[in-house]
PDB file of C-alpha atoms in Angstrom:
ATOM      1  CA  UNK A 791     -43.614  12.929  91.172  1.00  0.00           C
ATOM      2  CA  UNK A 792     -46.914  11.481  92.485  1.00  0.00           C
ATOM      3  CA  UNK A 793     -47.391   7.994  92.513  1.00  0.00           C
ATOM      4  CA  UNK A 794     -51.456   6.869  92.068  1.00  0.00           C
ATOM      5  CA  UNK A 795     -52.727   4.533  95.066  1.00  0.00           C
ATOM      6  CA  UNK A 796     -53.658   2.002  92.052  1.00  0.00           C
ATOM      7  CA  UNK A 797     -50.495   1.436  90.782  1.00  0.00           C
ATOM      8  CA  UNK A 798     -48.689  -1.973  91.119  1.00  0.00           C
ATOM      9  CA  UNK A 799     -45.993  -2.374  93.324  1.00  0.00           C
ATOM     10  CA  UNK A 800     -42.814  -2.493  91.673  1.00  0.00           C
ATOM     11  CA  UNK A 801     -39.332  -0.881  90.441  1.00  0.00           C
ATOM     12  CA  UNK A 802     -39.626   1.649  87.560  1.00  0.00           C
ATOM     13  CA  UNK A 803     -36.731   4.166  85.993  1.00  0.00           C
ATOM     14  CA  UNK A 804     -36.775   7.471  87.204  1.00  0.00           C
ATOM     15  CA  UNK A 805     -35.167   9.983  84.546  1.00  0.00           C
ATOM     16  CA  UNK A 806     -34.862  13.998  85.115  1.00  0.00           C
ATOM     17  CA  UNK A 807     -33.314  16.756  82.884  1.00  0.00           C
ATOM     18  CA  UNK A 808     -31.087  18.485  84.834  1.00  0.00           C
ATOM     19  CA  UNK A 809     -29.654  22.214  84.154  1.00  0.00           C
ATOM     20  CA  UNK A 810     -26.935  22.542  82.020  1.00  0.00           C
ATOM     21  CA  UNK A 811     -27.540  19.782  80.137  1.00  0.00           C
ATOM     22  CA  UNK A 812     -26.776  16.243  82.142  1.00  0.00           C
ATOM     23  CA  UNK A 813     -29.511  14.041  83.268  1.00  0.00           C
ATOM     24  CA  UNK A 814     -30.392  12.040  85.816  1.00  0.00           C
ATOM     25  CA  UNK A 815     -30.955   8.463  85.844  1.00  0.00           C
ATOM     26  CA  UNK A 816     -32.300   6.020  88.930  1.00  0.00           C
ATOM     27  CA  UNK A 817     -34.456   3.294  89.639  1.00  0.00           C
ATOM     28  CA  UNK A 818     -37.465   3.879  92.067  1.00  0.00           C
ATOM     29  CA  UNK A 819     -39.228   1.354  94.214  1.00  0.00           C
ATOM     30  CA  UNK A 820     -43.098   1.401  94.697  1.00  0.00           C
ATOM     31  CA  UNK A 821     -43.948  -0.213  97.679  1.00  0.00           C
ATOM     32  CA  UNK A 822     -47.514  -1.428  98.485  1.00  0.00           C
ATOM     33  CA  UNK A 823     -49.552   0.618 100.593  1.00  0.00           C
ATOM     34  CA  UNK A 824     -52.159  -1.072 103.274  1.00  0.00           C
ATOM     35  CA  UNK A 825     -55.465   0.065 102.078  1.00  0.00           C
ATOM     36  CA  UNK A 826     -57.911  -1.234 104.609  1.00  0.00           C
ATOM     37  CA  UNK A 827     -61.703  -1.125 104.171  1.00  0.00           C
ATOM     38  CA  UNK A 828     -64.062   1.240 106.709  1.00  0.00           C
ATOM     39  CA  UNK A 829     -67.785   1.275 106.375  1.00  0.00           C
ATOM     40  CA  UNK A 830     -68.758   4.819 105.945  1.00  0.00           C
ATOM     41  CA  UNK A 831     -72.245   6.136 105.576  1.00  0.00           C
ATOM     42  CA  UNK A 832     -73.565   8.883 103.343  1.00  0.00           C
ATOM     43  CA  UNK A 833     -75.378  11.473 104.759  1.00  0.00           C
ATOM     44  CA  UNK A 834     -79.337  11.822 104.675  1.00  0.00           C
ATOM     45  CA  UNK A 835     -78.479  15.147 103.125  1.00  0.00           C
ATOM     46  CA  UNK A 836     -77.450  13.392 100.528  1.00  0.00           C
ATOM     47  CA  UNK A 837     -79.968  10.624 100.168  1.00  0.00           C
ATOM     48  CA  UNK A 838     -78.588   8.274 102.658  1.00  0.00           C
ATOM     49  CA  UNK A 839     -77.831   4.613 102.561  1.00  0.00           C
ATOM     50  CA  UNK A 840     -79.406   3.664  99.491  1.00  0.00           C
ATOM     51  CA  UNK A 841     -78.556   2.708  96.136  1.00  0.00           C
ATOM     52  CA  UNK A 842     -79.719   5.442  94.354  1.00  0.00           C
ATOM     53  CA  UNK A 843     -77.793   7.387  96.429  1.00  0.00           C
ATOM     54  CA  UNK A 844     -74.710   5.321  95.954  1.00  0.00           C
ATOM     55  CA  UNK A 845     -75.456   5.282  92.567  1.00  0.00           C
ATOM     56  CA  UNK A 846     -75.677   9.305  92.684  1.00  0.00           C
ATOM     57  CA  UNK A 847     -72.685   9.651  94.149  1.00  0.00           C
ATOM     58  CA  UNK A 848     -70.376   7.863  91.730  1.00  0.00           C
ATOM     59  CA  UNK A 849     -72.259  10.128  89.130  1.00  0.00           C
ATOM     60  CA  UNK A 850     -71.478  13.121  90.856  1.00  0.00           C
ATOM     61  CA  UNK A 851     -67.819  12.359  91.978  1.00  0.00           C
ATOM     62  CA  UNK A 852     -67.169  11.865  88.566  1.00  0.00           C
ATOM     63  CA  UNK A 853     -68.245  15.060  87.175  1.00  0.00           C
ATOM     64  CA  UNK A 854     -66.377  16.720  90.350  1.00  0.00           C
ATOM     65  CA  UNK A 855     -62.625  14.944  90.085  1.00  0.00           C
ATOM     66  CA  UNK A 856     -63.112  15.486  85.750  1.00  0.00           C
ATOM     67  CA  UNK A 857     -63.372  19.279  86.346  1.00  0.00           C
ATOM     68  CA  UNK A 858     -60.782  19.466  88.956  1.00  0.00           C
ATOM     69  CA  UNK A 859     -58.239  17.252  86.594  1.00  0.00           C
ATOM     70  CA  UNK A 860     -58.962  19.950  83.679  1.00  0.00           C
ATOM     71  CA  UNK A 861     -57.496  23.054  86.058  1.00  0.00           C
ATOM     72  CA  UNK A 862     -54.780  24.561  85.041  1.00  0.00           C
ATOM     73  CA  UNK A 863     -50.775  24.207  86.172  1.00  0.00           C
ATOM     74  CA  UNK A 864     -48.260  26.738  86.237  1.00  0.00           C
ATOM     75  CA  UNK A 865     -44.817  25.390  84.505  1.00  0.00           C
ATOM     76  CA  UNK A 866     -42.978  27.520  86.715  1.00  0.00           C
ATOM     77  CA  UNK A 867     -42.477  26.958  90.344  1.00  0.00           C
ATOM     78  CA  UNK A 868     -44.240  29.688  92.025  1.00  0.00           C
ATOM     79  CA  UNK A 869     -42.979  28.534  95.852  1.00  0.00           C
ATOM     80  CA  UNK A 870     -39.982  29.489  97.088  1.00  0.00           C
ATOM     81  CA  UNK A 871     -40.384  28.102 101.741  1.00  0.00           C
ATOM     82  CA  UNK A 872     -41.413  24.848 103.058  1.00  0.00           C
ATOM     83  CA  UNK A 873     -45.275  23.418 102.631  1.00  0.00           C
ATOM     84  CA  UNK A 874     -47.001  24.402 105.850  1.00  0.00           C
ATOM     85  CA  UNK A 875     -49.709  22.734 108.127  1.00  0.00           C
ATOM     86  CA  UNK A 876     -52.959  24.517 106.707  1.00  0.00           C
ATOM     87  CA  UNK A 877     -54.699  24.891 110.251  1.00  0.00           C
ATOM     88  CA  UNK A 878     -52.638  26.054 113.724  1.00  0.00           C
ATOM     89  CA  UNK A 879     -52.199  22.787 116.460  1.00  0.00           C
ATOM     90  CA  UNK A 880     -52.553  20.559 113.588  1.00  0.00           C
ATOM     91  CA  UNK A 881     -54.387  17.356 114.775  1.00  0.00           C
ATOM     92  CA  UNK A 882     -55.205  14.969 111.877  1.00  0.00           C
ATOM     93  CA  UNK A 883     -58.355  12.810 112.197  1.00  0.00           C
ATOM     94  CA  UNK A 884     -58.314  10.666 109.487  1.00  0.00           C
ATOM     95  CA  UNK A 885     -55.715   9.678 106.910  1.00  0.00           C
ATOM     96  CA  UNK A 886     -54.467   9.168 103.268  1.00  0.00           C
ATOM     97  CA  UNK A 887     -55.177   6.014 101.532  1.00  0.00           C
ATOM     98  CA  UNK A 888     -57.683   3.241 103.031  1.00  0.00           C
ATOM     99  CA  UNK A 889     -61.538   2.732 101.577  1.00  0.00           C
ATOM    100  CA  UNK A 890     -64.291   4.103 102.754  1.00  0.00           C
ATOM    101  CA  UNK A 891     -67.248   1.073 101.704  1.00  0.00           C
ATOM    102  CA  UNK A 892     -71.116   2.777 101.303  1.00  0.00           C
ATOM    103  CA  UNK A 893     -72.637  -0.265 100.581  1.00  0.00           C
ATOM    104  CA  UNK A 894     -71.638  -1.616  97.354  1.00  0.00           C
ATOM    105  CA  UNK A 895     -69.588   1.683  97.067  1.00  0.00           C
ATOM    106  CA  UNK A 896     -65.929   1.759  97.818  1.00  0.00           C
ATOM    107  CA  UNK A 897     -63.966   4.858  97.894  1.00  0.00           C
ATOM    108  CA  UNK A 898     -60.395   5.900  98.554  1.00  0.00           C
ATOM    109  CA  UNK A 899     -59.908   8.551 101.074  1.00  0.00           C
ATOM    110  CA  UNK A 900     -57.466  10.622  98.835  1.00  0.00           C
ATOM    111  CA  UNK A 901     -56.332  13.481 101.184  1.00  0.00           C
ATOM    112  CA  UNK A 902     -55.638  14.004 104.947  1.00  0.00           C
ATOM    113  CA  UNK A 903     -58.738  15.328 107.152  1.00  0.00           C
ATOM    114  CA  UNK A 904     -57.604  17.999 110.070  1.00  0.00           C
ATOM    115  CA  UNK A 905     -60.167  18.398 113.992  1.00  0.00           C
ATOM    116  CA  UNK A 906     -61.617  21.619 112.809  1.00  0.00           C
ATOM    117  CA  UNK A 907     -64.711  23.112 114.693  1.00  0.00           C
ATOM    118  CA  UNK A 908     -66.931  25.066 111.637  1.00  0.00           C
ATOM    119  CA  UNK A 909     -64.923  28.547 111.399  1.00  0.00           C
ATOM    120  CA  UNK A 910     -61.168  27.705 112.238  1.00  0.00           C
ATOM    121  CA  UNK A 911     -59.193  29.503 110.308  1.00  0.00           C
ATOM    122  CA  UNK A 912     -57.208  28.198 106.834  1.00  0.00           C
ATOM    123  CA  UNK A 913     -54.228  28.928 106.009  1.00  0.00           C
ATOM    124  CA  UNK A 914     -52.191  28.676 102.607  1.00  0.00           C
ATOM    125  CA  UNK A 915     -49.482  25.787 102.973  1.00  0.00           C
ATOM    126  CA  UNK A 916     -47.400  28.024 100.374  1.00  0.00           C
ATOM    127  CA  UNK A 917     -47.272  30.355  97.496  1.00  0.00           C
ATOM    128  CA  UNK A 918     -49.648  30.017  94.527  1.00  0.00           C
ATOM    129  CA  UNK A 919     -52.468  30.923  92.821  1.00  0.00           C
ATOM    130  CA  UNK A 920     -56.215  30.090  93.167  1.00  0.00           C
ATOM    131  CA  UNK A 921     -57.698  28.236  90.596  1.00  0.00           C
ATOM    132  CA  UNK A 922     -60.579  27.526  91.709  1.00  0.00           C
ATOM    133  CA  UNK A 923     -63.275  28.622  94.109  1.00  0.00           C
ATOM    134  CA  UNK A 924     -66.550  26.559  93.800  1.00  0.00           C
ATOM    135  CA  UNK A 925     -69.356  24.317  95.989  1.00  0.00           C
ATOM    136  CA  UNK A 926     -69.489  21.053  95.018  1.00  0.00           C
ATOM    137  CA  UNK A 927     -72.176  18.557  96.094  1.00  0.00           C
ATOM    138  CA  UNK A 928     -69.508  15.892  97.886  1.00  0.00           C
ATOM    139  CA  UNK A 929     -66.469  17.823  98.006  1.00  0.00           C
ATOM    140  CA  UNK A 930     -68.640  21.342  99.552  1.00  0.00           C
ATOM    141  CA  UNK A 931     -66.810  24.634  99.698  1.00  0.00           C
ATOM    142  CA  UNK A 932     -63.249  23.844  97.940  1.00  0.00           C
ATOM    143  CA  UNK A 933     -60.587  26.116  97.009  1.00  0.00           C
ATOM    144  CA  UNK A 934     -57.497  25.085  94.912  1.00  0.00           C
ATOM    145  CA  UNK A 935     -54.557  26.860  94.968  1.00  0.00           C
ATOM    146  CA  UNK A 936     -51.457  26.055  92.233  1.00  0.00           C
ATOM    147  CA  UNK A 937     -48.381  26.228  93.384  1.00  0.00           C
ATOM    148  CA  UNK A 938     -46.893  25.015  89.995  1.00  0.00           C
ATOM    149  CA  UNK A 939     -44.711  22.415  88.216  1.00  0.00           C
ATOM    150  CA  UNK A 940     -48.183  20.160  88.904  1.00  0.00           C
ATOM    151  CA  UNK A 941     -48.805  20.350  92.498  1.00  0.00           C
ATOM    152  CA  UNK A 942     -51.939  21.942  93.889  1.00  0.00           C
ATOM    153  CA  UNK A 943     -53.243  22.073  97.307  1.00  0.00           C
ATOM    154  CA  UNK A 944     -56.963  21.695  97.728  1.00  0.00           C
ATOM    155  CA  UNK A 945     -59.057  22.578 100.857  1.00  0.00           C
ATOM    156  CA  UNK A 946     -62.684  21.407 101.599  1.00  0.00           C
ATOM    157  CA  UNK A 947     -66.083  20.973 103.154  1.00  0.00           C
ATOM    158  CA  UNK A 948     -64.753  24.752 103.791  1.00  0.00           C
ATOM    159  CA  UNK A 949     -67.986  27.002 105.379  1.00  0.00           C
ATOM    160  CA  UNK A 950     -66.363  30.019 103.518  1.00  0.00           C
ATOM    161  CA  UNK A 951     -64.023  31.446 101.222  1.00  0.00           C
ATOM    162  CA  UNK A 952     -61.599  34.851 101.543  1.00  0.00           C
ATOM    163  CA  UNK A 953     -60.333  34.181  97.901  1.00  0.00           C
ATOM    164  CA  UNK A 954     -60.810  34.314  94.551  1.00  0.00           C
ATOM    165  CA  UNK A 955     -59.612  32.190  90.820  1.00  0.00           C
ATOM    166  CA  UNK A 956     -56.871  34.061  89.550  1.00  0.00           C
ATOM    167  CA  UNK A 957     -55.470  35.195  92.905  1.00  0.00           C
ATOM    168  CA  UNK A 958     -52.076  35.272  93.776  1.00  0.00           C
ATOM    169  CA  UNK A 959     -51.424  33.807  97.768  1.00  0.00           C
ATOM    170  CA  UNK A 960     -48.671  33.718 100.100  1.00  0.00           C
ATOM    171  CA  UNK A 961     -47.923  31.338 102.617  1.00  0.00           C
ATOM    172  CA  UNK A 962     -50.097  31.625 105.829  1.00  0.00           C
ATOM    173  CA  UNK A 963     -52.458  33.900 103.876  1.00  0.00           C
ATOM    174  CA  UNK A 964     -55.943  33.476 105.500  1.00  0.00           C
ATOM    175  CA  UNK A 965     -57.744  31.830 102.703  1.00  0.00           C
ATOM    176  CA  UNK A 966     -61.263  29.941 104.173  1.00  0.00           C
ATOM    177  CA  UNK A 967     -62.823  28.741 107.275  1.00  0.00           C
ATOM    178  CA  UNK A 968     -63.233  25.077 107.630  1.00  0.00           C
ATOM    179  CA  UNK A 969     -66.848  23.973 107.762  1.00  0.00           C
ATOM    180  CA  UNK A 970     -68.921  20.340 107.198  1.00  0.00           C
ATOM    181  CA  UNK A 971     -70.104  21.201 103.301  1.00  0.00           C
ATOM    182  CA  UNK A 972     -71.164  18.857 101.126  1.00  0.00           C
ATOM    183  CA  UNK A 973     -70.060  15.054 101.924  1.00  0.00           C
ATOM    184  CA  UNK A 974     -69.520  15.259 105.466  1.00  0.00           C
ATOM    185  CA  UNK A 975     -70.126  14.045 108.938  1.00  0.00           C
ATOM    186  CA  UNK A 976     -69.116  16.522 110.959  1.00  0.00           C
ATOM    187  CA  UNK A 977     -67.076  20.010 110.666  1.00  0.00           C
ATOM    188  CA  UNK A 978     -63.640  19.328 109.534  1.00  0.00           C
ATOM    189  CA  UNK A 979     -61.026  20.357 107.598  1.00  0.00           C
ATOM    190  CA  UNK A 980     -59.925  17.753 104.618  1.00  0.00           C
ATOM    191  CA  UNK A 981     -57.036  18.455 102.344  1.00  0.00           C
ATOM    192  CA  UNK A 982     -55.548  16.879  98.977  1.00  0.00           C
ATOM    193  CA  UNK A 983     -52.109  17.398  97.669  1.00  0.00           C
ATOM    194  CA  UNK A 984     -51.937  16.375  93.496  1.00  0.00           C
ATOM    195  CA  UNK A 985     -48.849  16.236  91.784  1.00  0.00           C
ATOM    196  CA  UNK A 986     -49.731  16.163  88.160  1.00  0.00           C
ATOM    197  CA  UNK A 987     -53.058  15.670  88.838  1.00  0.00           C
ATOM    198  CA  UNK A 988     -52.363  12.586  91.156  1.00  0.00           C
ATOM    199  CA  UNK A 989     -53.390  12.604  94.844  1.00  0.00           C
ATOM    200  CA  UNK A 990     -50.397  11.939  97.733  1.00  0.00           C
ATOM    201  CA  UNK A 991     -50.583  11.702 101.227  1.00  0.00           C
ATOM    202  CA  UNK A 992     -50.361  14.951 102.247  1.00  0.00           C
ATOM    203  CA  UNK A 993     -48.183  14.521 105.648  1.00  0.00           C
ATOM    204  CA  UNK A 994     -45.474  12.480 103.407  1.00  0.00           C
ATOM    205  CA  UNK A 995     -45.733  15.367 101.282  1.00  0.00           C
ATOM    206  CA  UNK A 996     -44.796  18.092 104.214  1.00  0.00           C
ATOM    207  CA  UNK A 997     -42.452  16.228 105.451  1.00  0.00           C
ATOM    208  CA  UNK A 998     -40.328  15.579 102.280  1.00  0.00           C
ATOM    209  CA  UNK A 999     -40.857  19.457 101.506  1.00  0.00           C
ATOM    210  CA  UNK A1000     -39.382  20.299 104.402  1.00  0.00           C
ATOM    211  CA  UNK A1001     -36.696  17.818 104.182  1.00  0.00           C
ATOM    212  CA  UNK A1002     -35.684  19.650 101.394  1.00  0.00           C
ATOM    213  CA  UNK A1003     -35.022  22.777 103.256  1.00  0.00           C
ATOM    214  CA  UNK A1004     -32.781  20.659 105.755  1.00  0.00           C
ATOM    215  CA  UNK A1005     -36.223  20.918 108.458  1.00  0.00           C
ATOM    216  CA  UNK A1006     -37.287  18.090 110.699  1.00  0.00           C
ATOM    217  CA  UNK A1007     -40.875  17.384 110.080  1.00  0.00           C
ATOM    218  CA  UNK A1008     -43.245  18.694 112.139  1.00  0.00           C
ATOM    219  CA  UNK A1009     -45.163  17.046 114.786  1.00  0.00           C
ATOM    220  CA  UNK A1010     -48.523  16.079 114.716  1.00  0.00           C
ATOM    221  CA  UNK A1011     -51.368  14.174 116.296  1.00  0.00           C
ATOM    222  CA  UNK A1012     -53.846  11.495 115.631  1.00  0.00           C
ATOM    223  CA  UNK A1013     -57.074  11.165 117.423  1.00  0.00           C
TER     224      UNK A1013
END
């Protein structure tokens, strides 16, 4: 279960159907996450610092998240291994959850962003299906693939795309090359885990997966 950045912090039941009948019943604590505020500048590309273009790219965000919220989810689980790291010698860049302020404009970084030079290689982080394969004016080049039960893995500001909507993927598949599409500035590699249509951090996300399968979590670095 995803839990949105917005929500209050708090205890709230947790209830799940279990096979054969029983169910289970817990209470969950929501913690508040630090969400601390980074000017960030839009790129001339895209009008620059001004307030038409902040104003144009509320607009436009809009109409991108409402067409990604209507994709389609699997019931089923379609993975069956442990989320993977989507680019080799992961080193993230930037992380999940603090604002990104363009002028009167704040924004919250939903997703992780990975160093990628324009053309490293992207992988599949597990089994699914691509829903979507489309260029966007902030997010660029994006592919979505459904893994099912609600969770989809999205990939970015890609340069280019080996895939196509309807597409069934295995982990590691080659699926894009990273790039510095749409609202970017510079080539990297930014990805967004939703869990019924809510966006996590993605590294708490791989590492619970692969807690699941008894698996430390994997290393990583921050520069």
């Amino acid at each position: 279960a995803g839990v949105d950045l917005r929500r209050a912090p708090g205890t709230v039941p947790v209830r799940a159907a279990i096979a054969g009948g029983r169910e289970f019943v817990a209470t969950a604590t929501i913690a508040e996450l630090p969400k601390p505020e980074v000017a960030f500048s839009i790129p001339e590309s895209l009008g620059g610092d001004t307030p038409a273009a902040q104003r144009t790219l509320l607009a436009t965000l809009a109409n991108e998240n409402a067409l990604l919220a209507r994709l389609w989810t699997n019931p089923r689980v379609l993975w069956r291994e442990p989320f993977r790291f989507p680019v080799a010698d992961a080193a993230v860049t930037d992380g999940y959850g603090y604002l990104r302020a363009t002028g009167a404009v704040s924004l919250a970084h939903k997703g992780t962003d990975f160093r990628a030079p324009v053309g490293t290689p992207v992988y599949a982080m597990n089994r699914g299906v691509v829903r979507l394969v489309r260029a966007f004016r902030n997010y660029g080049t994006t592919v979505v693939i459904d893994h099912g039960t609600g969770i989809q893995t999205l990939y970015m500001h890609l340069s280019r795309a080996y895939v196509s909507p309807g597409e069934l993927v295995l982990p590691g598949r080659l699926i894009a090359r990273s790039g510095e599409t749409g609202y970017a500035l510079g080539p990297h590699l930014h990805v967004s885990v939703r869990i019924g249509g809510i966006s996590v951090d993605p590294e708490r996300f791989l590492a619970l997966t692969r807690s699941a399968f008894g698996l430390p979590s994997e290393g990583r670095v921050v520069q």
